[in-house]
Amino acid sequence: MTRLSLLCGLGFCLANQAMAWEQVLIDPNTPARNWQVTSEELGIQAERPFKVSMRTLHGGRQEGVSLIEIDNGVMRMTIVPNRGMNVLEAVAGDVRLGWDSPVDEVVNPSFIELNGREGLGWLEGFNELVTRCGYEWVGHPGEDNGELLTLHGRAANIPASRVVLQIDEKPPYVIRLRGELKEKAFKKVDFSIMTELSTEPGRRGFSLHDTLTNEGDYAKEYQALYHTNFGTPLLEQGARFVAPVKQVSPFNAKAGKELSDWQTYRGPTADYDETVFNVVPFADEQGETLTMLHNRSAELGVTVGFNTRELPVFSLWKNTDTEKQGYVTGLEPGTSYSYNRAYQRPLGLVPAIEPGEQKHFHVSYDLLVNKAAVADARSRIEAIQGDRKTEVIEKPLVDLEN
Amino acid sequence: MTRLSLLCGLGFCLANQAMAWEQVLIDPNTPARNWQVTSEELGIQAERPFKVSMRTLHGGRQEGVSLIEIDNGVMRMTIVPNRGMNVLEAVAGDVRLGWDSPVDEVVNPSFIELNGREGLGWLEGFNELVTRCGYEWVGHPGEDNGELLTLHGRAANIPASRVVLQIDEKPPYVIRLRGELKEKAFKKVDFSIMTELSTEPGRRGFSLHDTLTNEGDYAKEYQALYHTNFGTPLLEQGARFVAPVKQVSPFNAKAGKELSDWQTYRGPTADYDETVFNVVPFADEQGETLTMLHNRSAELGVTVGFNTRELPVFSLWKNTDTEKQGYVTGLEPGTSYSYNRAYQRPLGLVPAIEPGEQKHFHVSYDLLVNKAAVADARSRIEAIQGDRKTEVIEKPLVDLEN
Amino acid sequence: MTRLSLLCGLGFCLANQAMAWEQVLIDPNTPARNWQVTSEELGIQAERPFKVSMRTLHGGRQEGVSLIEIDNGVMRMTIVPNRGMNVLEAVAGDVRLGWDSPVDEVVNPSFIELNGREGLGWLEGFNELVTRCGYEWVGHPGEDNGELLTLHGRAANIPASRVVLQIDEKPPYVIRLRGELKEKAFKKVDFSIMTELSTEPGRRGFSLHDTLTNEGDYAKEYQALYHTNFGTPLLEQGARFVAPVKQVSPFNAKAGKELSDWQTYRGPTADYDETVFNVVPFADEQGETLTMLHNRSAELGVTVGFNTRELPVFSLWKNTDTEKQGYVTGLEPGTSYSYNRAYQRPLGLVPAIEPGEQKHFHVSYDLLVNKAAVADARSRIEAIQGDRKTEVIEKPLVDLEN
């Protein structure tokens, strides 16, 4: 670790942020390697000693994949630089945020053919708590502008180009992990996504702040969706989704049949497959909104907070099939729903980014470990809703049958 | 090497097998590396000293591919963990089981697009003695259930996740190499295949015992085919295929024209391409059967033994084109023929595996190094046939023309 | 470095070439690694000390890609063994031959799906000064013989199998870098391409000499195109292309509209995209020809020399779009134009290579650093043209509209 304060001597750093320790974990001259640092080694007398470490996996389709673990004293987050800086899981005590996908390796994108299985190759690697979808497109595979768009875009299968760890020298000792995704193709797209995950020692949660930059000379369409996936113990029969809802509609005819019950969950259900609901959330005056998943007894929950000016819509993915099939629900703030891009353009859900422009996406995740915390989150959500009505649209926004 | 006997202290091992030395060659924390062990180092006073070694290849499309060589004193088998634990070749003295493919590198699956060449991308890596085909499907590329099935499935291009070597501590010092293939995709397939290759010091052959487990909660179709390929010196003009045959039929119209001669081989023949014959073998009361390829003089041969309860059908692939094009014959026991899966379902050759069920596949290969050995194998095959008749079907089982 | 003279003791080397130092940089037993050698270490008292070095990149989609730099004292060439021995750039003083693609990583082919984007996946890695196109096919994606041919073939995405550096022991101390590309697929293609880049200390240029061998037993179609790409400072408004031209025609209708001005360049032009012109060059009696790009003031230029018996046609690719979109021109000698192979067969531009036959491709690149050098090159080009007329064909050779 070198003290960033040395760089700060140039006058740049002090103006913008507290002084921080900084370590390059991966860059063109720095291969991923086994490495770790502890608060103790940094000379920090933390109430909650913390630790950051990196190691590389071998064998199978995870050969060469590295994992970065940030243990902030109460929660241990695992980030996968090789897979779009996705968050594999976050564990606090005996609660794990994440889920059990049949895909039980952390798959190196070098083994993935996104174009396989008619554009569903992405499914051969999908198993994270937070899977970035985007940024050229999101949604189901299908043709748009004469090109097969593969499921949910390329981001999750882009290895990060430069990964840097930063730890503030002063309380609350914010820990930041940044990794850049280069989503590029000559004549097609020139995006850079600077991802950032931050947390503080003692926090049972973490925040993402991603910055999409259009480095090209032309305005481009883009889409983003934060596919955040929870299984047990949060998800169970009677678990509930809570949000300030301006509008809800079923993704397709099947979801339409369960519209009356869309905010409660089934237990693992054979042959259920999935239902998806499209949500337009309400937000406060700054655009901030909060959604929550809590278990049946409302003693355990998680909040997903975001800003509707950045991510105006939300998909609730209820994949309450059997446990081994992947019993999981997705809370997915996005610029867009999960339809193919061709369907979303008429809905106004394919925004553009101007040359040189930056789009920011903030999403925060916090675990709620008791009834009071769940109740408090519910109050905050109700405050956002206020006395505003929810519009329930019975028919899917998109006619997928024709 | 650690003595597995320590684990056996738990009572598991002694009940099931002799005590054994065990070495993890590859697992999440163990990268492939240059390594070897000899019978001498293990303190074994073997009549036939044996050796197992591992090394990694570099450059070209074989960058990062490892080879594991088991030299049992009379035969040296080369296994490719990165390619479905396929057996690249087996060499005994001056006889090599295997063939010369134009593909002369051992290709890392990270460079293969199975979906390329209209589903024939598999051909860019095909060069082994035993190439595993399956297990979600086998057969020629084509659409089934709205999805392009690529040639012969994914197994040969799945790197093994955990590779373990075991050597019995007591005679006959059985050497076992296991590697697990994870054939997984969310919502699509949840297969694990525990492959095992075993041999004994002094044996001019080896046995495979693969266990396919459906780790999912739903019954799934599966297919398996052991694409075992022999070139010279076994294959030559006048070489013969011998088997107890219940039924034979030509794969297509071209093969139909050569049906009368289907058990003998041509020498290298320009513009021949290939003919394929579909065989239903007879077996003994336990389902065991034996097939053989021998050279013209019947002084050199190889047997391929399997169980028809596991692998009920067999394809004879006669690719007697020129030497550089790949002069090779495939003896291919399988659950299925080499048609696209869509064609095999009506033939009853697309079996299902229930949730949690295991399917076993045993295939054994033994080199026959003199006339007596070939004659003995022929006797065993004739004993299985007994006086049972062979049904010759003149027309292909599948109408490929329409 | 070992002295090749030792090998030459076998009588082979002395007969064929000067004695040389030789170093294997990559082969099955030699992974790419950080390495360098200098003229001083070789005991060479060079007027222009030279250096060759190799290093490996990490992070992002360039993980594991190696770069070989040959600094001959006045020009530093960077070669990418993982990408078809392509030449990334060549820098002499403050002039860089090369261009700025939006793709700013040197992408490992293991992350490329050539079949993605309807066959345009190649664009996700395209950023070199010299990108080899071929050798099974070149040209725009599209179906031919029932198979999707992906943009410009596989060569640029084949890692070199064996890379050897050779430095002559005697003046002019020619430096040669060879790398073999294996372009193979069972039943489909059996090509080997021995690439060679050579330069001499003090030369502001380099030469390629590639040898395509058909290692198969059947004649095969092949195509080759040397996609050589220049941006600023050579390319600018008013820059000119100079060549001895037998025939020129527009690639498509759009190019047809700019036919009158086809040899001059625009500055960076929004929404320009590209125009392409098909050229049949004149050559001297040995087939040698020369083309040149020079800047507006004719004080800086580069020549691309080749032999029309090997590479009979030439594409001029004018991609004078904005700088960030990729302001670049391609001078592309080839066996063929950039149409899909299906279109080129009727034009007689899909040659065949017989079994065992070798096809040689020589292309040389030299930087011109002053007015006199540019004028001299122009004179040589004019001498080739002599008083022979240029045929201008107004209509594209291929009707792409239908």
PDB file of C-alpha atoms in Angstrom, chain A residues 55-63 99 101-105 110-111 113 115-118 120 123-126 269-274 317 319 321-326 328, chain B residues 26-32 108-116 136-137 143 146-148 154 157-162 182 184-190 215-218 356:
ATOM      1  CA  ARG A  55      -7.038 -14.752  -4.359  1.00  0.00           C
ATOM      2  CA  THR A  56      -7.278 -16.607  -7.656  1.00  0.00           C
ATOM      3  CA  LEU A  57      -9.354 -19.686  -8.418  1.00  0.00           C
ATOM      4  CA  HIS A  58      -8.257 -22.659 -10.476  1.00  0.00           C
ATOM      5  CA  GLY A  59      -9.789 -25.560 -12.322  1.00  0.00           C
ATOM      6  CA  GLY A  60     -12.953 -25.882 -14.349  1.00  0.00           C
ATOM      7  CA  ARG A  61     -14.523 -22.891 -15.976  1.00  0.00           C
ATOM      8  CA  GLN A  62     -13.334 -20.691 -13.107  1.00  0.00           C
ATOM      9  CA  GLU A  63      -9.647 -21.027 -14.060  1.00  0.00           C
ATOM     10  CA  TRP A  99     -28.407 -17.262  -3.812  1.00  0.00           C
ATOM     11  CA  SER A 101     -27.528 -20.992  -8.681  1.00  0.00           C
ATOM     12  CA  PRO A 102     -27.001 -24.336 -10.358  1.00  0.00           C
ATOM     13  CA  VAL A 103     -23.923 -22.575 -11.747  1.00  0.00           C
ATOM     14  CA  ASP A 104     -21.671 -23.173  -8.749  1.00  0.00           C
ATOM     15  CA  GLU A 105     -18.418 -22.019 -10.307  1.00  0.00           C
ATOM     16  CA  SER A 110     -13.274 -16.630 -21.697  1.00  0.00           C
ATOM     17  CA  PHE A 111     -15.369 -19.809 -21.544  1.00  0.00           C
ATOM     18  CA  GLU A 113     -20.328 -17.808 -25.645  1.00  0.00           C
ATOM     19  CA  ASN A 115     -24.304 -15.904 -28.529  1.00  0.00           C
ATOM     20  CA  GLY A 116     -24.814 -19.581 -27.723  1.00  0.00           C
ATOM     21  CA  ARG A 117     -28.231 -21.023 -26.862  1.00  0.00           C
ATOM     22  CA  GLU A 118     -29.854 -18.433 -29.143  1.00  0.00           C
ATOM     23  CA  LEU A 120     -28.847 -17.185 -23.676  1.00  0.00           C
ATOM     24  CA  LEU A 123     -27.054 -18.216 -18.230  1.00  0.00           C
ATOM     25  CA  GLU A 124     -23.951 -20.415 -18.073  1.00  0.00           C
ATOM     26  CA  GLY A 125     -22.299 -17.926 -15.720  1.00  0.00           C
ATOM     27  CA  PHE A 126     -25.187 -16.329 -13.827  1.00  0.00           C
ATOM     28  CA  THR A 269     -42.674 -24.358  -6.071  1.00  0.00           C
ATOM     29  CA  ALA A 270     -42.131 -27.070  -8.625  1.00  0.00           C
ATOM     30  CA  ASP A 271     -42.822 -26.033 -12.222  1.00  0.00           C
ATOM     31  CA  TYR A 272     -43.348 -22.418 -11.186  1.00  0.00           C
ATOM     32  CA  ASP A 273     -40.527 -21.033 -13.311  1.00  0.00           C
ATOM     33  CA  GLU A 274     -40.842 -17.288 -12.899  1.00  0.00           C
ATOM     34  CA  TRP A 317     -38.290 -11.073 -10.712  1.00  0.00           C
ATOM     35  CA  ASN A 319     -38.162 -17.065  -9.608  1.00  0.00           C
ATOM     36  CA  ASP A 321     -39.092 -22.450  -8.440  1.00  0.00           C
ATOM     37  CA  THR A 322     -37.471 -25.318  -6.518  1.00  0.00           C
ATOM     38  CA  GLU A 323     -34.321 -24.773  -4.504  1.00  0.00           C
ATOM     39  CA  LYS A 324     -32.009 -26.602  -6.861  1.00  0.00           C
ATOM     40  CA  GLN A 325     -33.534 -24.913  -9.892  1.00  0.00           C
ATOM     41  CA  GLY A 326     -32.556 -21.619  -8.260  1.00  0.00           C
ATOM     42  CA  VAL A 328     -34.393 -16.575  -6.039  1.00  0.00           C
TER      43      VAL A 328
ATOM     44  CA  ILE B  26      -6.121 -29.346  -9.752  1.00  0.00           C
ATOM     45  CA  ASP B  27      -8.750 -27.697  -7.588  1.00  0.00           C
ATOM     46  CA  PRO B  28      -9.838 -24.137  -6.761  1.00  0.00           C
ATOM     47  CA  ASN B  29      -6.699 -23.591  -4.689  1.00  0.00           C
ATOM     48  CA  THR B  30      -4.366 -25.775  -6.731  1.00  0.00           C
ATOM     49  CA  PRO B  31      -3.311 -24.593 -10.163  1.00  0.00           C
ATOM     50  CA  ALA B  32      -2.023 -27.144 -12.630  1.00  0.00           C
ATOM     51  CA  ASN B 108      -7.905 -24.698 -24.959  1.00  0.00           C
ATOM     52  CA  PRO B 109     -11.732 -24.403 -24.988  1.00  0.00           C
ATOM     53  CA  SER B 110     -11.352 -20.695 -24.246  1.00  0.00           C
ATOM     54  CA  PHE B 111     -10.458 -20.298 -27.933  1.00  0.00           C
ATOM     55  CA  ILE B 112     -13.329 -22.388 -29.268  1.00  0.00           C
ATOM     56  CA  GLU B 113     -16.681 -21.025 -30.421  1.00  0.00           C
ATOM     57  CA  LEU B 114     -18.866 -24.108 -30.481  1.00  0.00           C
ATOM     58  CA  ASN B 115     -21.533 -22.023 -32.193  1.00  0.00           C
ATOM     59  CA  GLY B 116     -19.195 -21.028 -35.015  1.00  0.00           C
ATOM     60  CA  GLU B 136     -27.033 -32.506 -22.587  1.00  0.00           C
ATOM     61  CA  TRP B 137     -26.994 -33.701 -26.183  1.00  0.00           C
ATOM     62  CA  GLU B 143     -32.128 -26.905 -34.290  1.00  0.00           C
ATOM     63  CA  GLY B 146     -35.822 -23.719 -31.011  1.00  0.00           C
ATOM     64  CA  GLU B 147     -32.144 -23.881 -30.072  1.00  0.00           C
ATOM     65  CA  LEU B 148     -29.077 -24.650 -32.194  1.00  0.00           C
ATOM     66  CA  ARG B 154     -20.203 -29.340 -24.646  1.00  0.00           C
ATOM     67  CA  ASN B 157     -14.826 -28.371 -24.110  1.00  0.00           C
ATOM     68  CA  ILE B 158     -15.473 -28.267 -20.382  1.00  0.00           C
ATOM     69  CA  PRO B 159     -12.324 -28.060 -18.250  1.00  0.00           C
ATOM     70  CA  ALA B 160     -12.365 -30.407 -15.262  1.00  0.00           C
ATOM     71  CA  SER B 161     -13.025 -28.695 -11.963  1.00  0.00           C
ATOM     72  CA  ARG B 162     -11.204 -30.939  -9.548  1.00  0.00           C
ATOM     73  CA  LYS B 182     -19.739 -29.261 -14.465  1.00  0.00           C
ATOM     74  CA  LYS B 184     -24.443 -26.204 -16.009  1.00  0.00           C
ATOM     75  CA  ALA B 185     -26.603 -23.317 -17.084  1.00  0.00           C
ATOM     76  CA  PHE B 186     -29.272 -21.580 -15.049  1.00  0.00           C
ATOM     77  CA  LYS B 187     -32.748 -22.839 -16.006  1.00  0.00           C
ATOM     78  CA  LYS B 188     -31.227 -25.175 -18.609  1.00  0.00           C
ATOM     79  CA  VAL B 189     -29.100 -27.954 -17.187  1.00  0.00           C
ATOM     80  CA  ASP B 190     -27.518 -28.998 -13.916  1.00  0.00           C
ATOM     81  CA  GLU B 215     -28.117 -32.311  -9.665  1.00  0.00           C
ATOM     82  CA  GLY B 216     -31.271 -30.460 -10.601  1.00  0.00           C
ATOM     83  CA  ASP B 217     -34.834 -30.856  -9.428  1.00  0.00           C
ATOM     84  CA  TYR B 218     -36.262 -31.826 -12.803  1.00  0.00           C
ATOM     85  CA  GLY B 356     -30.712 -36.783  -8.195  1.00  0.00           C
TER      86      GLY B 356
END
